[in-house]
PDB file of C-alpha atoms in Angstrom:
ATOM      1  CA  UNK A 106      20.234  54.879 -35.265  1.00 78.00           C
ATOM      2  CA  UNK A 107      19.689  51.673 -33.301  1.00 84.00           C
ATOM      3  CA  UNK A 108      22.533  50.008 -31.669  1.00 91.00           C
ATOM      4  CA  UNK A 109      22.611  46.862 -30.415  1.00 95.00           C
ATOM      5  CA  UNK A 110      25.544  44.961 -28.003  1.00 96.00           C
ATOM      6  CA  UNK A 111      25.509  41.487 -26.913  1.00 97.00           C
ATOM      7  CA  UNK A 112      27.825  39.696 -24.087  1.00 97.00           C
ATOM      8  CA  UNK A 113      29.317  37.593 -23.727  1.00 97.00           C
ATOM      9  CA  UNK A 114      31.063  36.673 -27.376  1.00 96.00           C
ATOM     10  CA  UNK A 115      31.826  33.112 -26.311  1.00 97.00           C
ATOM     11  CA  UNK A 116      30.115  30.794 -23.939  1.00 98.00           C
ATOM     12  CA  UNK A 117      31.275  27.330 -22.904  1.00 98.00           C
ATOM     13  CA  UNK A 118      29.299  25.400 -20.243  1.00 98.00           C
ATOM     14  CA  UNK A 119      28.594  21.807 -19.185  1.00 98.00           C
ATOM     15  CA  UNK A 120      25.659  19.772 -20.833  1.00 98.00           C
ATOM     16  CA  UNK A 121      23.006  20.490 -18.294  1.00 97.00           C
ATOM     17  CA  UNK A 122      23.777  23.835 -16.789  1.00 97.00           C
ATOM     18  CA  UNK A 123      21.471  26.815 -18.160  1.00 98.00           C
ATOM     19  CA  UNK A 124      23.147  29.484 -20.649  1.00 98.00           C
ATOM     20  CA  UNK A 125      22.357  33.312 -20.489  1.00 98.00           C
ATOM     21  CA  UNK A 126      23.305  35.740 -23.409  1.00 98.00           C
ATOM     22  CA  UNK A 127      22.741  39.222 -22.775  1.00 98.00           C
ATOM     23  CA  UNK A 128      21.623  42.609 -25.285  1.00 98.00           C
ATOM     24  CA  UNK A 129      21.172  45.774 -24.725  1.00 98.00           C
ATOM     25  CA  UNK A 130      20.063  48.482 -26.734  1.00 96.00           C
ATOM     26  CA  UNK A 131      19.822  52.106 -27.553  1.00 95.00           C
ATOM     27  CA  UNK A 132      16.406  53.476 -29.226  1.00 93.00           C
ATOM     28  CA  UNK A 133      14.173  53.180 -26.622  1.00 91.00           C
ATOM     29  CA  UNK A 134      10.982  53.271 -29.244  1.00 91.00           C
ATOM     30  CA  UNK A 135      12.502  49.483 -30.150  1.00 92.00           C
ATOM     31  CA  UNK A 136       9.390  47.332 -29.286  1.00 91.00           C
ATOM     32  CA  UNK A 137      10.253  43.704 -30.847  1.00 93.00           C
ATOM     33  CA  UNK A 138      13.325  41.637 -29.777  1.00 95.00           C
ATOM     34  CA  UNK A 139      14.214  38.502 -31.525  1.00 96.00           C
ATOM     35  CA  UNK A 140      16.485  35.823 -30.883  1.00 98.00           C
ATOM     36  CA  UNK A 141      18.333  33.566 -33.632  1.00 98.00           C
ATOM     37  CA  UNK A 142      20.533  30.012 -33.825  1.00 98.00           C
ATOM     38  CA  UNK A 143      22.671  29.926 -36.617  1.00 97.00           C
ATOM     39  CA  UNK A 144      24.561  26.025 -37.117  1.00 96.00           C
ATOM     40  CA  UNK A 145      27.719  26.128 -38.645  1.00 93.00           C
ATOM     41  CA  UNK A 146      27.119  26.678 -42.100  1.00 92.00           C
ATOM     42  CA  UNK A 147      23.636  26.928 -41.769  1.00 95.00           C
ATOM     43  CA  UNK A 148      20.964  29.938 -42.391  1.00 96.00           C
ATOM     44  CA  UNK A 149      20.034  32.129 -38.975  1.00 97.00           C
ATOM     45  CA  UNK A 150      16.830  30.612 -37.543  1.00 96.00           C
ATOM     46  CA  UNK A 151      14.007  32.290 -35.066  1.00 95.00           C
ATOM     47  CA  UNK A 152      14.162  30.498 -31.843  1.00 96.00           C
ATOM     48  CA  UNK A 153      11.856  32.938 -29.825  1.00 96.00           C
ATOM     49  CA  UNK A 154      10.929  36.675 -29.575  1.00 94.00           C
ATOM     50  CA  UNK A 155       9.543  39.069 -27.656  1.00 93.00           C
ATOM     51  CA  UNK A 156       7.373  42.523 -27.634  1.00 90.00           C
ATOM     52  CA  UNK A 157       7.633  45.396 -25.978  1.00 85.00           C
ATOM     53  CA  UNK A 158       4.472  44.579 -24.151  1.00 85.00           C
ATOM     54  CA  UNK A 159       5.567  41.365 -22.015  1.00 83.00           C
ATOM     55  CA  UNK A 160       8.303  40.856 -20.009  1.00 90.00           C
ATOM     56  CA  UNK A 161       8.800  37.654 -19.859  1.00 95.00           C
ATOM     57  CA  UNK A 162       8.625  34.490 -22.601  1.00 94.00           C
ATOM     58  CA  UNK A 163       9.058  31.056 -22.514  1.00 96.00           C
ATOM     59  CA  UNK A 164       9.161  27.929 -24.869  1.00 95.00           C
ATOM     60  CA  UNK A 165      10.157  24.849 -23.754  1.00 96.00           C
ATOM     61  CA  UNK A 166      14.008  25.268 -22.329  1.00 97.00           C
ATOM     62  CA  UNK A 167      14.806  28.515 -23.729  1.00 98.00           C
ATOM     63  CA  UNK A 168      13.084  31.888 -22.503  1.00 98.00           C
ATOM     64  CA  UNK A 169      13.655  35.512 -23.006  1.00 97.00           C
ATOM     65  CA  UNK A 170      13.222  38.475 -20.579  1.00 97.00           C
ATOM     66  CA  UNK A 171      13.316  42.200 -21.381  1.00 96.00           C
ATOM     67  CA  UNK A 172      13.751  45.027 -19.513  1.00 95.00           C
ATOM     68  CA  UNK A 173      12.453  48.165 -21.041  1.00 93.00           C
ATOM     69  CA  UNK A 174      13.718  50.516 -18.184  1.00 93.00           C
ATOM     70  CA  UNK A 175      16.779  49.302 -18.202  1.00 94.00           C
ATOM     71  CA  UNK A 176      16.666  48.516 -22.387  1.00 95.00           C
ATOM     72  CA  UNK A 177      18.618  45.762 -21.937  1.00 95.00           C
ATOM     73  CA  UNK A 178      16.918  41.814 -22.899  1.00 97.00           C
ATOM     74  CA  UNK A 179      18.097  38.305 -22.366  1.00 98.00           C
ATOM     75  CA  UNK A 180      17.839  34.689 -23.750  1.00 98.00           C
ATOM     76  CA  UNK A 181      18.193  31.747 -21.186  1.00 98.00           C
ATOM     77  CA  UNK A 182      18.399  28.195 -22.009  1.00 98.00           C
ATOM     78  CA  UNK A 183      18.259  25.635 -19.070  1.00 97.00           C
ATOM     79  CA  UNK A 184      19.204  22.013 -19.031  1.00 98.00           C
ATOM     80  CA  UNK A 185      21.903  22.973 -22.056  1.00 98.00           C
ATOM     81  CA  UNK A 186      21.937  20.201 -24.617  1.00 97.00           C
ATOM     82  CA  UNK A 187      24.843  19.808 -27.000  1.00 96.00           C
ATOM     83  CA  UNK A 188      22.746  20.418 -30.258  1.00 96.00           C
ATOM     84  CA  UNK A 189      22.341  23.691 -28.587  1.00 98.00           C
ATOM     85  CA  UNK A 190      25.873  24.748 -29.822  1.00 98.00           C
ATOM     86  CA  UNK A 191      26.106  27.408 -32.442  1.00 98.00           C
ATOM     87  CA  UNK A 192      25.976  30.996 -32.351  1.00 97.00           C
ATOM     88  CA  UNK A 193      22.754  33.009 -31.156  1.00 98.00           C
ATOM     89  CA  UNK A 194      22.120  36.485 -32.645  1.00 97.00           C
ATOM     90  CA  UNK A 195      19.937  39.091 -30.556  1.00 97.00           C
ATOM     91  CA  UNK A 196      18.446  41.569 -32.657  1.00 97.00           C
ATOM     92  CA  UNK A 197      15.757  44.600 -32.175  1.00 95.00           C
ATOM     93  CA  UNK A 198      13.415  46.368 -34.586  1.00 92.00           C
ATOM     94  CA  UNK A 199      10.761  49.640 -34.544  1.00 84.00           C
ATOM     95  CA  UNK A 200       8.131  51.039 -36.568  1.00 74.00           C
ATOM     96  CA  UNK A 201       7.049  50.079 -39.653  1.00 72.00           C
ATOM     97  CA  UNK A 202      10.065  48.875 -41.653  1.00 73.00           C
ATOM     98  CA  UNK A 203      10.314  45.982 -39.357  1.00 84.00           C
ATOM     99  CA  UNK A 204      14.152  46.250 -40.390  1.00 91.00           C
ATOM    100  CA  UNK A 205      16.058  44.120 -37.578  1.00 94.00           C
ATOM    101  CA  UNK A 206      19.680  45.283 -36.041  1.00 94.00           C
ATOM    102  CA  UNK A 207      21.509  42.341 -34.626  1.00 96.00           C
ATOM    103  CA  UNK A 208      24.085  42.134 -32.161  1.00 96.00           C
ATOM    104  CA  UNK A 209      27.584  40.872 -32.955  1.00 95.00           C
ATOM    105  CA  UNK A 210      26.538  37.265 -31.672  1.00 96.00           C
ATOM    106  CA  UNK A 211      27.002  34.593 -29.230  1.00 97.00           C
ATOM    107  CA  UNK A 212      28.773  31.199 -30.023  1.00 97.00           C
ATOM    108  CA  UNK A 213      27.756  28.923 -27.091  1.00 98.00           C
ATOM    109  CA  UNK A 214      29.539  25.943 -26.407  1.00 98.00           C
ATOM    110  CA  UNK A 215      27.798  23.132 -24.851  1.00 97.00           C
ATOM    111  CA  UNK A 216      30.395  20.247 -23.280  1.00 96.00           C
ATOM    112  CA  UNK A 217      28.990  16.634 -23.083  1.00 93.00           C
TER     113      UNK A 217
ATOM    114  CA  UNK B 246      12.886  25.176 -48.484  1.00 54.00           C
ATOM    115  CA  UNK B 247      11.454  27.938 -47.015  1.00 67.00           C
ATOM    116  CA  UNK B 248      10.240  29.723 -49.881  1.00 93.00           C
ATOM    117  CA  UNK B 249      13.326  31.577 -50.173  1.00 97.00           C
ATOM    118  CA  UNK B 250      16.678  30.698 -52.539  1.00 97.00           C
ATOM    119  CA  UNK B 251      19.763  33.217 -53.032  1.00 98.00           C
ATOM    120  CA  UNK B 252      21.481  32.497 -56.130  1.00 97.00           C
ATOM    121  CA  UNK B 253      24.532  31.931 -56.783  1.00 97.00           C
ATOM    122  CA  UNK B 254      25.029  29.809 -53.630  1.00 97.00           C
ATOM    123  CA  UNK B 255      29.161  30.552 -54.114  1.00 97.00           C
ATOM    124  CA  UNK B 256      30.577  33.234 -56.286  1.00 97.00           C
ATOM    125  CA  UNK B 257      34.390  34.254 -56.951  1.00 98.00           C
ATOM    126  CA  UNK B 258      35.015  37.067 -58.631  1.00 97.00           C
ATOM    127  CA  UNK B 259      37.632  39.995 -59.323  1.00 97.00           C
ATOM    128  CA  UNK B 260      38.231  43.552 -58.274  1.00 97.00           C
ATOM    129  CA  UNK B 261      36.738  45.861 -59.758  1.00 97.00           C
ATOM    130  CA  UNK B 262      33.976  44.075 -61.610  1.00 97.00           C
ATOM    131  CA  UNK B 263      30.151  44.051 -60.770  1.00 96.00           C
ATOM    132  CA  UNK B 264      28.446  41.698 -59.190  1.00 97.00           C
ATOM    133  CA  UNK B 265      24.736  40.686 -58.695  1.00 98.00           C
ATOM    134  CA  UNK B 266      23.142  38.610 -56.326  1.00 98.00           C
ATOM    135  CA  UNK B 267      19.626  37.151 -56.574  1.00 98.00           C
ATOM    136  CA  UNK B 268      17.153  36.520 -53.701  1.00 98.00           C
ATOM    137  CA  UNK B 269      14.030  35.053 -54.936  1.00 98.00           C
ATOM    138  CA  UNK B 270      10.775  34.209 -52.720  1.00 97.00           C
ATOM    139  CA  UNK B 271       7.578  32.351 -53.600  1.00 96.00           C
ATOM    140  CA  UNK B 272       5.857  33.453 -50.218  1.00 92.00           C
ATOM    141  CA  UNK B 273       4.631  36.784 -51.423  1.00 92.00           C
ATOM    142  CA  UNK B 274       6.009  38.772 -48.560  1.00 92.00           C
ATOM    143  CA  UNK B 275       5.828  42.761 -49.000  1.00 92.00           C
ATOM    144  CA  UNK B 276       9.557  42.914 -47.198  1.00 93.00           C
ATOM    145  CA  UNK B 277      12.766  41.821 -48.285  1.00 96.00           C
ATOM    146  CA  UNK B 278      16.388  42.659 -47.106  1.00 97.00           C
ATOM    147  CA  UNK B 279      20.014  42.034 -47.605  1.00 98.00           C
ATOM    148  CA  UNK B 280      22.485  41.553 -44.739  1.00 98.00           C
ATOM    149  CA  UNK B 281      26.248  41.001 -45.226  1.00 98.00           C
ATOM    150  CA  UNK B 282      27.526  38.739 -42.393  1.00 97.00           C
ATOM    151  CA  UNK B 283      31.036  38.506 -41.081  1.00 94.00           C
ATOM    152  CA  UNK B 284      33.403  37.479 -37.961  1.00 86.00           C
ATOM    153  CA  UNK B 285      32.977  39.962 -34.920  1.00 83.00           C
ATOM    154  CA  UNK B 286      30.069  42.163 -37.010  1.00 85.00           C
ATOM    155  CA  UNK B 287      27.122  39.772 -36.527  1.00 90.00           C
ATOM    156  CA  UNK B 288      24.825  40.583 -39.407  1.00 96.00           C
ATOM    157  CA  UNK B 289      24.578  43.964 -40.760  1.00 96.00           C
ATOM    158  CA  UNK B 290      21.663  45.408 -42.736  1.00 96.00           C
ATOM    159  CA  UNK B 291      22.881  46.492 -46.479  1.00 97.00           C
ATOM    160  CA  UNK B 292      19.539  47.546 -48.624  1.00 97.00           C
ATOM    161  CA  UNK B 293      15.717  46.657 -47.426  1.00 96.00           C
ATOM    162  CA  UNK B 294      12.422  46.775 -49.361  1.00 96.00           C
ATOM    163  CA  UNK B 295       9.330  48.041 -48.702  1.00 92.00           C
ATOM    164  CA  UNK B 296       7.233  46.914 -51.875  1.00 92.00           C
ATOM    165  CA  UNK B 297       8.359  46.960 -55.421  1.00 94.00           C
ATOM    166  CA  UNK B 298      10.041  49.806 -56.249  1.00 93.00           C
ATOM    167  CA  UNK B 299      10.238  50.982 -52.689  1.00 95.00           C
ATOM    168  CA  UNK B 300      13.832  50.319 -51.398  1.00 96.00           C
ATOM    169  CA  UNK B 301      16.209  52.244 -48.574  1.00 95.00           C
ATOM    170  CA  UNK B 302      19.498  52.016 -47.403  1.00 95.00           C
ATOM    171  CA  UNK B 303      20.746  50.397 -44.241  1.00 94.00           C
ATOM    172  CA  UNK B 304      23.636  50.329 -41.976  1.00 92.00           C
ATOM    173  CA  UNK B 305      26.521  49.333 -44.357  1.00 96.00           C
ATOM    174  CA  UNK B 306      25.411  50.603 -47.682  1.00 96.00           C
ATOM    175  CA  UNK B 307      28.041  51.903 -49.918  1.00 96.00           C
ATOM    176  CA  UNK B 308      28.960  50.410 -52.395  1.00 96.00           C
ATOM    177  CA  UNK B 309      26.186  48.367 -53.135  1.00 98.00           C
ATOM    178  CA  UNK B 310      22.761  49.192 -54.908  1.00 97.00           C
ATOM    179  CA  UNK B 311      19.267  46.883 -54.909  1.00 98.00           C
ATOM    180  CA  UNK B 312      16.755  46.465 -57.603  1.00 97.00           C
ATOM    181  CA  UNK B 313      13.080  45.512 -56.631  1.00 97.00           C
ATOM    182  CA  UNK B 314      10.611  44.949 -59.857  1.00 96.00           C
ATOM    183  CA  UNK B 315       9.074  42.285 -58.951  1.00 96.00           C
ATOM    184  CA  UNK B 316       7.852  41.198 -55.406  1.00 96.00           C
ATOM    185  CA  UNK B 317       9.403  38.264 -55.826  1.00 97.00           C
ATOM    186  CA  UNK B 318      13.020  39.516 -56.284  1.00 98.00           C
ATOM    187  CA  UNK B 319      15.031  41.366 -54.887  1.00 98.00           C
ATOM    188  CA  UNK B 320      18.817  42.150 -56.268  1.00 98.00           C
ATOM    189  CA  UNK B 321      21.660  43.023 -55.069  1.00 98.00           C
ATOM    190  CA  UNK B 322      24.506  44.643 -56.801  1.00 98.00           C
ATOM    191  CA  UNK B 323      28.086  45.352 -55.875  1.00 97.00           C
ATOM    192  CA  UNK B 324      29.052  47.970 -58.366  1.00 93.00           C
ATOM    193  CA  UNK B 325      32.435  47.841 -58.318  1.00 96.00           C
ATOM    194  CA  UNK B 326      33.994  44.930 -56.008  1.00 97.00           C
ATOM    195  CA  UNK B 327      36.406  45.307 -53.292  1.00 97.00           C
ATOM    196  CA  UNK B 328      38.020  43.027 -51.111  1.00 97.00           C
ATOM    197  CA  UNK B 329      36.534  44.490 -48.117  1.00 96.00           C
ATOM    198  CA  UNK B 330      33.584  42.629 -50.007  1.00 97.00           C
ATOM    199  CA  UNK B 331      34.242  39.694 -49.521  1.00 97.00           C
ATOM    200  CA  UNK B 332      31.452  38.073 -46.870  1.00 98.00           C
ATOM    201  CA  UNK B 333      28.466  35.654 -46.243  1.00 98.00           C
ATOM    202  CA  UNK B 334      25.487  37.320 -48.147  1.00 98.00           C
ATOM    203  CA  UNK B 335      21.845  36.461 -46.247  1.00 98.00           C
ATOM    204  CA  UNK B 336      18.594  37.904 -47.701  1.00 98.00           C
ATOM    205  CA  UNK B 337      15.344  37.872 -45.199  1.00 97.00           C
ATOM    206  CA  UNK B 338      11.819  38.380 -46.037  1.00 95.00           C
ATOM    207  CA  UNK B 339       8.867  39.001 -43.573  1.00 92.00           C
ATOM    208  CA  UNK B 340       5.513  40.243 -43.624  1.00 86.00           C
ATOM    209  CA  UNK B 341       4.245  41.265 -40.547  1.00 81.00           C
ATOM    210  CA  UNK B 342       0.755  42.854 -42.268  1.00 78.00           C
ATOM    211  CA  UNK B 343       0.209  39.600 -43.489  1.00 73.00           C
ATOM    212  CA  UNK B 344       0.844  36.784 -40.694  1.00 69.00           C
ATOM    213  CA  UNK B 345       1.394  39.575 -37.725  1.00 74.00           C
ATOM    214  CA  UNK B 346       4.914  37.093 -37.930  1.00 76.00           C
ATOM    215  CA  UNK B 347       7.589  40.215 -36.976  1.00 83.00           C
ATOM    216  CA  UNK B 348      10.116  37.057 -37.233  1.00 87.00           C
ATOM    217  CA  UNK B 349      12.499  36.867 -40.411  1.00 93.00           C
ATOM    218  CA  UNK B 350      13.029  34.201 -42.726  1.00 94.00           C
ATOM    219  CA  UNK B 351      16.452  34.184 -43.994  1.00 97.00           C
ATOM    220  CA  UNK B 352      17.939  32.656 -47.362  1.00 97.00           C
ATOM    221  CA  UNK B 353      20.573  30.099 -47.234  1.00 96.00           C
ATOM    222  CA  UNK B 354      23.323  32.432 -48.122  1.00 97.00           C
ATOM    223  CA  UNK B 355      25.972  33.497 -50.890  1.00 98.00           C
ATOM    224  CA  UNK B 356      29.534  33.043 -49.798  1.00 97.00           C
ATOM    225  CA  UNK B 357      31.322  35.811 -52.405  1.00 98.00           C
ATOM    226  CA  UNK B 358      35.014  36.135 -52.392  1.00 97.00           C
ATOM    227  CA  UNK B 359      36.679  39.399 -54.332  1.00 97.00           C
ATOM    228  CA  UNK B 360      40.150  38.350 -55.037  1.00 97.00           C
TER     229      UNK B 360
END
């Protein structure tokens, strides 16, 4: 089955600086990658995804890029805020059970 | 909020006895699935349904059984609890056919401790 790993585990950088969590994954018939923020305490919510079809999204400050040769996708977040501290899951899906496998998660640390 | 509530929000119980957890959505989405969610693990996929009555096993499965009869609920049972149990319970639905949304919308979550 799918497998999905995501570095690093923890991320600390300074308010302003960009972030970049990296996934990779192992069925390459996987064609939708999500990304999620989970607050402490607080339900897992979409932030941005992408399809096998682009490479490339963006919204606002955060963005993702995938790779399909390579099967390996990425979440950046520029000009790092410290509301954007919490823990961001990577996940990836195929087929028609839409059933997501996440990664093990990111907890970013943002430093005023 | 969000159309979808877990119930009981906290739950401790004892080895041994069964447990049920309720995940109830008013947004009429065909898909619904449980995740257990602990330190290390990220979340991992326990039971997912397809429709009512249509239901399949995930990555962490034993030991736990769902119950779809309704499209708005979907059940989850721990037949006999264990302490390796003990975990953050999410449910998700989605409905891709309907909104061409692939995204999830999780529940807020049952914290269960097996003592």
């Amino acid at each position: 089955g799918e497998n999905v790993e995501q570095h690093p585990s923890t991320l600390s950088v300074q308010e302003g600086d960009s972030a970049v969590i990296k996934c990779t994954y192992s069925d390459s018939a996987s064609n939708y990658f999500p990304w999620y923020k989970q607050e402490l305490g607080k339900r897992p919510q979409l932030i941005i995804d992408i399809r096998s079809n682009v490479g490339e999204k963006k919204d606002q400050r955060i963005a993702v890029t995938l790779n399909k040769t390579a099967k390996h996708f990425s979440l950046h977040i520029t000009e790092t805020q410290p509301e954007d501290s919490a823990v961001y899951f990577c996940a990836a899906s195929k087929g028609s059970s839409y059933k997501l496998i996440f990664g093990s998660g990111t907890r970013l640390l943002v430093r005023p | 909020d969000a159309g979808i509530t877990q119930s009981p929000r906290h739950k401790v119980t004892e080895t041994g006895t069964p447990v049920t957890l309720r995940c109830h959505q008013t947004e009429n989405h065909r898909y619904m699935y449980w995740y257990r969610q602990d330190p290390g693990h990220g979340l991992r996929l326990i039971h997912y349904s397809y429709g009512v009555k249509d239901t399949d096993k995930g990555e962490v499965s034993d030991g736990y059984s769902v119950s779809r009869s309704k499209t708005e609920d979907f059940l989850l049972t721990l037949e006999s609890a264990t302490s390796s149990q003990t975990s953050v319970y999410f449910c998700a639905i989605s409905d891709p056919t309907q909104s061409g949304n692939y995204g999830y919308t999780f529940g807020s979550g049952t914290r269960l401790t097996v003592v």
